[in-house]
Amino acid sequence: DADVTQTPRNRITKTGKRIMLECSQTKGHDRMYWYRQDPGLGLRLIYYSFDVKDINKGEISDGYSVSRQAQAKFSLSLESAIPNQTALYFCATSPENTGELFFGEGSRLTVL
Amino acid sequence: QKEVEQNSGPLSVPEGAIASLNCTYSDRGSQSFFWYRQYSGKSPELIMFIYSNGDKEDGRFTAQLNKASQYVSLLIRDSQPSDSATYLCAVNNQAGTALIFGKGTTLSVSS
């Protein structure tokens, strides 16, 4: 089983729908991240969390929200999806102060 | 806006050649530098990190850092077709709280 698991792996939805992407990890890391990857734009940070009570915005947080339900679980929500949120979303974890990210397999979201 | 710049490529090299991938960054306060490899349809994986000026070697891979020039590079010696992937340069922000990624350079190694 993967150490960082993302669900769903693929999702097609319509404009205006609420979507939740879930991430769970068995690596025991406190730090968790959500990144978005678009062709030609690389990986961009949406939100990150260092523990259950710590949530921080990244460079592109508008239109997204997150919830850290437990040390091992970090969810990303799109309250009202729009087509330009079509992208590949990665969850990642990190041990403290190393900078090494361990990525999930990605969730491909298409908003029609 | 802190930035990490990479040539998007594609960079094409023949099998056995040296591939040179380059990256510049704007935040002089950055202290940690990383190279991730991403195969098509897969998630990124860490292949090298470097914290100090100079060279760091790991097998066929060498990372080079010049903080004065704000420049990081990755050399891949004896390139193999299996090295064909997108290589992402990442830099820790000054607070050390998150990685900022470049857009990636696509490397193609022909046999």
Short mmCIF file of C-alpha atoms in Angstrom, two decimals:
data_model
loop_
_atom_site.label_atom_id
_atom_site.label_comp_id
_atom_site.label_asym_id
_atom_site.label_seq_id
_atom_site.Cartn_x
_atom_site.Cartn_y
_atom_site.Cartn_z
CA ASP A 1 0.00 0.00 0.00
CA ALA A 2 1.13 3.53 -0.75
CA ASP A 3 2.45 5.60 2.16
CA VAL A 4 0.51 8.64 0.93
CA THR A 5 -2.91 7.79 -0.44
CA GLN A 6 -5.15 10.15 -2.38
CA THR A 7 -8.81 9.66 -3.19
CA PRO A 8 -10.35 9.90 -5.69
CA ARG A 9 -7.65 9.34 -8.30
CA ASN A 10 -9.83 10.74 -11.05
CA ARG A 11 -12.93 12.90 -10.87
CA ILE A 12 -15.04 14.67 -13.44
CA THR A 13 -17.49 17.23 -12.14
CA LYS A 14 -19.51 20.21 -13.24
CA THR A 15 -19.09 23.90 -12.61
CA GLY A 16 -20.51 24.95 -9.25
CA LYS A 17 -20.25 21.55 -7.58
CA ARG A 18 -18.50 21.06 -4.24
CA ILE A 19 -15.58 18.66 -4.43
CA MET A 20 -13.41 17.14 -1.72
CA LEU A 21 -10.06 15.49 -2.35
CA GLU A 22 -8.78 13.37 0.49
CA CYS A 23 -5.28 12.48 1.55
CA SER A 24 -4.14 10.03 4.19
CA GLN A 25 -0.62 9.01 5.15
CA THR A 26 1.07 6.26 7.12
CA LYS A 27 4.52 7.88 7.22
CA GLY A 28 3.95 9.51 10.59
CA HIS A 29 4.91 12.95 9.29
CA ASP A 30 3.44 16.06 10.85
CA ARG A 31 3.78 18.25 7.76
CA MET A 32 1.27 17.86 4.93
CA TYR A 33 0.83 19.83 1.73
CA TRP A 34 -1.50 20.24 -1.21
CA TYR A 35 0.02 21.18 -4.56
CA ARG A 36 -1.56 21.71 -7.94
CA GLN A 37 0.20 20.84 -11.22
CA ASP A 38 -0.76 22.33 -14.57
CA PRO A 39 1.04 21.77 -17.88
CA GLY A 40 3.69 24.43 -18.33
CA LEU A 41 3.15 25.87 -14.84
CA GLY A 42 4.83 23.32 -12.63
CA LEU A 43 3.79 22.57 -9.06
CA ARG A 44 2.14 25.36 -7.11
CA LEU A 45 1.42 25.28 -3.39
CA ILE A 46 -2.22 25.60 -2.33
CA TYR A 47 -2.19 24.98 1.44
CA TYR A 48 0.05 23.37 4.01
CA SER A 49 -0.29 22.21 7.59
CA PHE A 50 2.29 21.44 10.26
CA ASP A 51 -0.15 19.90 12.73
CA VAL A 52 -3.88 19.56 13.34
CA LYS A 53 -4.18 23.13 14.63
CA ASP A 54 -1.89 24.73 12.07
CA ILE A 55 -3.17 25.61 8.58
CA ASN A 56 -1.36 27.96 6.22
CA LYS A 57 -2.17 29.40 2.82
CA GLY A 58 0.13 28.82 -0.09
CA GLU A 59 0.57 30.90 -3.23
CA ILE A 60 -2.77 29.93 -4.85
CA SER A 61 -5.27 29.34 -2.02
CA ASP A 62 -8.19 31.35 -3.46
CA GLY A 63 -11.15 29.07 -4.25
CA TYR A 64 -9.84 26.27 -2.01
CA SER A 65 -10.17 25.29 1.63
CA VAL A 66 -8.59 22.54 3.68
CA SER A 67 -9.24 20.50 6.78
CA ARG A 68 -6.68 18.63 8.89
CA GLN A 69 -8.88 16.05 10.56
CA ALA A 70 -6.02 14.16 12.18
CA GLN A 71 -2.25 13.94 11.94
CA ALA A 72 -2.67 11.46 9.12
CA LYS A 73 -5.49 13.11 7.18
CA PHE A 74 -5.56 16.33 5.16
CA SER A 75 -8.46 17.16 2.84
CA LEU A 76 -8.75 19.76 0.10
CA SER A 77 -12.14 21.20 -0.81
CA LEU A 78 -13.34 23.20 -3.75
CA GLU A 79 -16.52 24.90 -2.51
CA SER A 80 -17.78 25.78 -5.99
CA ALA A 81 -15.64 24.25 -8.71
CA ILE A 82 -14.80 26.22 -11.85
CA PRO A 83 -13.18 25.02 -15.10
CA ASN A 84 -9.80 26.66 -14.41
CA GLN A 85 -9.47 24.40 -11.37
CA THR A 86 -9.06 21.50 -13.77
CA ALA A 87 -5.62 20.15 -12.84
CA LEU A 88 -3.62 17.35 -11.28
CA TYR A 89 -3.59 17.70 -7.50
CA PHE A 90 -0.85 16.23 -5.32
CA CYS A 91 -0.82 15.69 -1.60
CA ALA A 92 2.62 15.45 0.00
CA THR A 93 4.10 14.89 3.44
CA SER A 94 7.43 15.89 4.89
CA PRO A 95 9.51 15.12 7.97
CA GLU A 96 10.21 18.25 9.95
CA ASN A 97 13.00 20.47 8.64
CA THR A 98 14.26 18.21 5.85
CA GLY A 99 12.45 19.69 2.88
CA GLU A 100 12.02 16.23 1.38
CA LEU A 101 8.48 15.76 0.13
CA PHE A 102 6.80 12.39 -0.26
CA PHE A 103 4.02 12.64 -2.82
CA GLY A 104 0.80 10.76 -3.26
CA GLU A 105 -0.11 9.41 -6.67
CA GLY A 106 -2.17 12.45 -7.56
CA SER A 107 -5.84 13.23 -8.11
CA ARG A 108 -6.83 14.32 -11.59
CA LEU A 109 -9.78 16.69 -11.45
CA THR A 110 -11.74 17.84 -14.49
CA VAL A 111 -14.33 20.59 -14.10
CA LEU A 112 -16.71 20.90 -17.04
CA GLN B 1 6.87 36.70 -5.62
CA LYS B 2 9.74 34.29 -5.07
CA GLU B 3 10.62 32.47 -8.25
CA VAL B 4 12.46 29.41 -9.43
CA GLU B 5 13.34 29.40 -13.12
CA GLN B 6 14.18 26.45 -15.34
CA ASN B 7 14.41 26.00 -19.09
CA SER B 8 11.39 23.92 -20.05
CA GLY B 9 13.25 22.00 -22.76
CA PRO B 10 12.97 19.49 -24.12
CA LEU B 11 16.63 18.73 -23.59
CA SER B 12 17.67 15.89 -25.87
CA VAL B 13 20.91 13.95 -25.35
CA PRO B 14 22.20 10.66 -26.76
CA GLU B 15 22.66 7.66 -24.50
CA GLY B 16 25.95 7.84 -22.63
CA ALA B 17 26.23 11.63 -22.79
CA ILE B 18 26.18 14.11 -19.92
CA ALA B 19 22.87 15.91 -19.37
CA SER B 20 23.08 19.33 -17.72
CA LEU B 21 19.98 20.82 -16.11
CA ASN B 22 19.98 24.34 -14.79
CA CYS B 23 17.94 26.35 -12.30
CA THR B 24 18.04 29.89 -10.92
CA TYR B 25 16.20 31.24 -7.91
CA SER B 26 15.30 34.70 -6.71
CA ASP B 27 15.19 34.40 -2.91
CA ARG B 28 18.70 35.02 -1.53
CA GLY B 29 17.52 33.71 1.83
CA SER B 30 16.92 30.20 0.49
CA GLN B 31 19.09 27.60 2.18
CA SER B 32 17.99 24.24 0.81
CA PHE B 33 17.83 23.06 -2.78
CA PHE B 34 16.29 19.95 -4.26
CA TRP B 35 15.99 18.08 -7.53
CA TYR B 36 12.92 15.93 -8.12
CA ARG B 37 12.36 13.58 -11.04
CA GLN B 38 8.87 13.03 -12.43
CA TYR B 39 8.12 10.34 -14.96
CA SER B 40 5.15 10.90 -17.23
CA GLY B 41 1.93 10.17 -15.36
CA LYS B 42 3.72 9.65 -12.05
CA SER B 43 4.34 11.69 -8.93
CA PRO B 44 7.63 13.53 -8.29
CA GLU B 45 10.37 11.75 -6.37
CA LEU B 46 13.43 13.26 -4.73
CA ILE B 47 16.76 12.41 -6.34
CA MET B 48 19.18 14.97 -4.88
CA PHE B 49 19.40 17.72 -2.30
CA ILE B 50 22.18 20.19 -1.60
CA TYR B 51 22.63 22.76 1.15
CA SER B 52 26.20 24.04 0.73
CA ASN B 53 28.05 25.74 -2.09
CA GLY B 54 29.96 23.36 -4.34
CA ASP B 55 29.28 19.93 -5.72
CA LYS B 56 27.50 16.91 -4.28
CA GLU B 57 27.77 13.58 -6.03
CA ASP B 58 25.51 10.55 -5.79
CA GLY B 59 26.20 7.85 -8.32
CA ARG B 60 25.68 9.26 -11.82
CA PHE B 61 24.11 12.43 -10.43
CA THR B 62 25.95 15.59 -9.35
CA ALA B 63 24.21 18.63 -7.90
CA GLN B 64 26.04 21.95 -8.02
CA LEU B 65 25.18 25.02 -5.98
CA ASN B 66 26.42 28.59 -6.29
CA LYS B 67 24.59 30.79 -3.79
CA ALA B 68 26.36 33.98 -4.92
CA SER B 69 24.98 33.48 -8.45
CA GLN B 70 21.71 31.96 -7.13
CA TYR B 71 22.24 29.00 -9.41
CA VAL B 72 21.66 25.28 -8.97
CA SER B 73 22.41 22.61 -11.53
CA LEU B 74 22.08 18.85 -11.93
CA LEU B 75 24.48 16.83 -14.03
CA ILE B 76 23.58 13.32 -15.11
CA ARG B 77 26.56 11.35 -16.37
CA ASP B 78 26.28 8.35 -18.70
CA SER B 79 22.66 9.25 -19.45
CA GLN B 80 20.31 6.31 -19.97
CA PRO B 81 16.92 6.14 -21.71
CA SER B 82 15.45 5.46 -18.26
CA ASP B 83 16.56 8.98 -17.25
CA SER B 84 14.00 10.42 -19.67
CA ALA B 85 11.65 12.39 -17.41
CA THR B 86 10.84 15.90 -16.23
CA TYR B 87 13.28 17.26 -13.66
CA LEU B 88 11.92 19.73 -11.14
CA CYS B 89 14.14 22.14 -9.25
CA ALA B 90 12.79 23.13 -5.83
CA VAL B 91 13.96 25.68 -3.32
CA ASN B 92 13.00 26.04 0.32
CA ASN B 93 11.49 29.40 1.14
CA GLN B 94 13.38 31.58 3.59
CA ALA B 95 11.11 30.57 6.47
CA GLY B 96 11.80 26.93 5.70
CA THR B 97 8.11 26.17 5.64
CA ALA B 98 7.52 25.07 2.05
CA LEU B 99 9.17 24.24 -1.26
CA ILE B 100 8.83 26.47 -4.31
CA PHE B 101 9.11 24.54 -7.56
CA GLY B 102 10.33 25.51 -10.98
CA LYS B 103 8.26 24.54 -14.00
CA GLY B 104 10.54 21.63 -14.79
CA THR B 105 12.87 20.62 -17.62
CA THR B 106 11.94 17.67 -19.80
CA LEU B 107 14.90 15.42 -20.60
CA SER B 108 14.86 12.93 -23.45
CA VAL B 109 17.68 10.38 -23.74
CA SER B 110 17.82 8.59 -27.06
CA SER B 111 19.32 5.13 -27.47
#
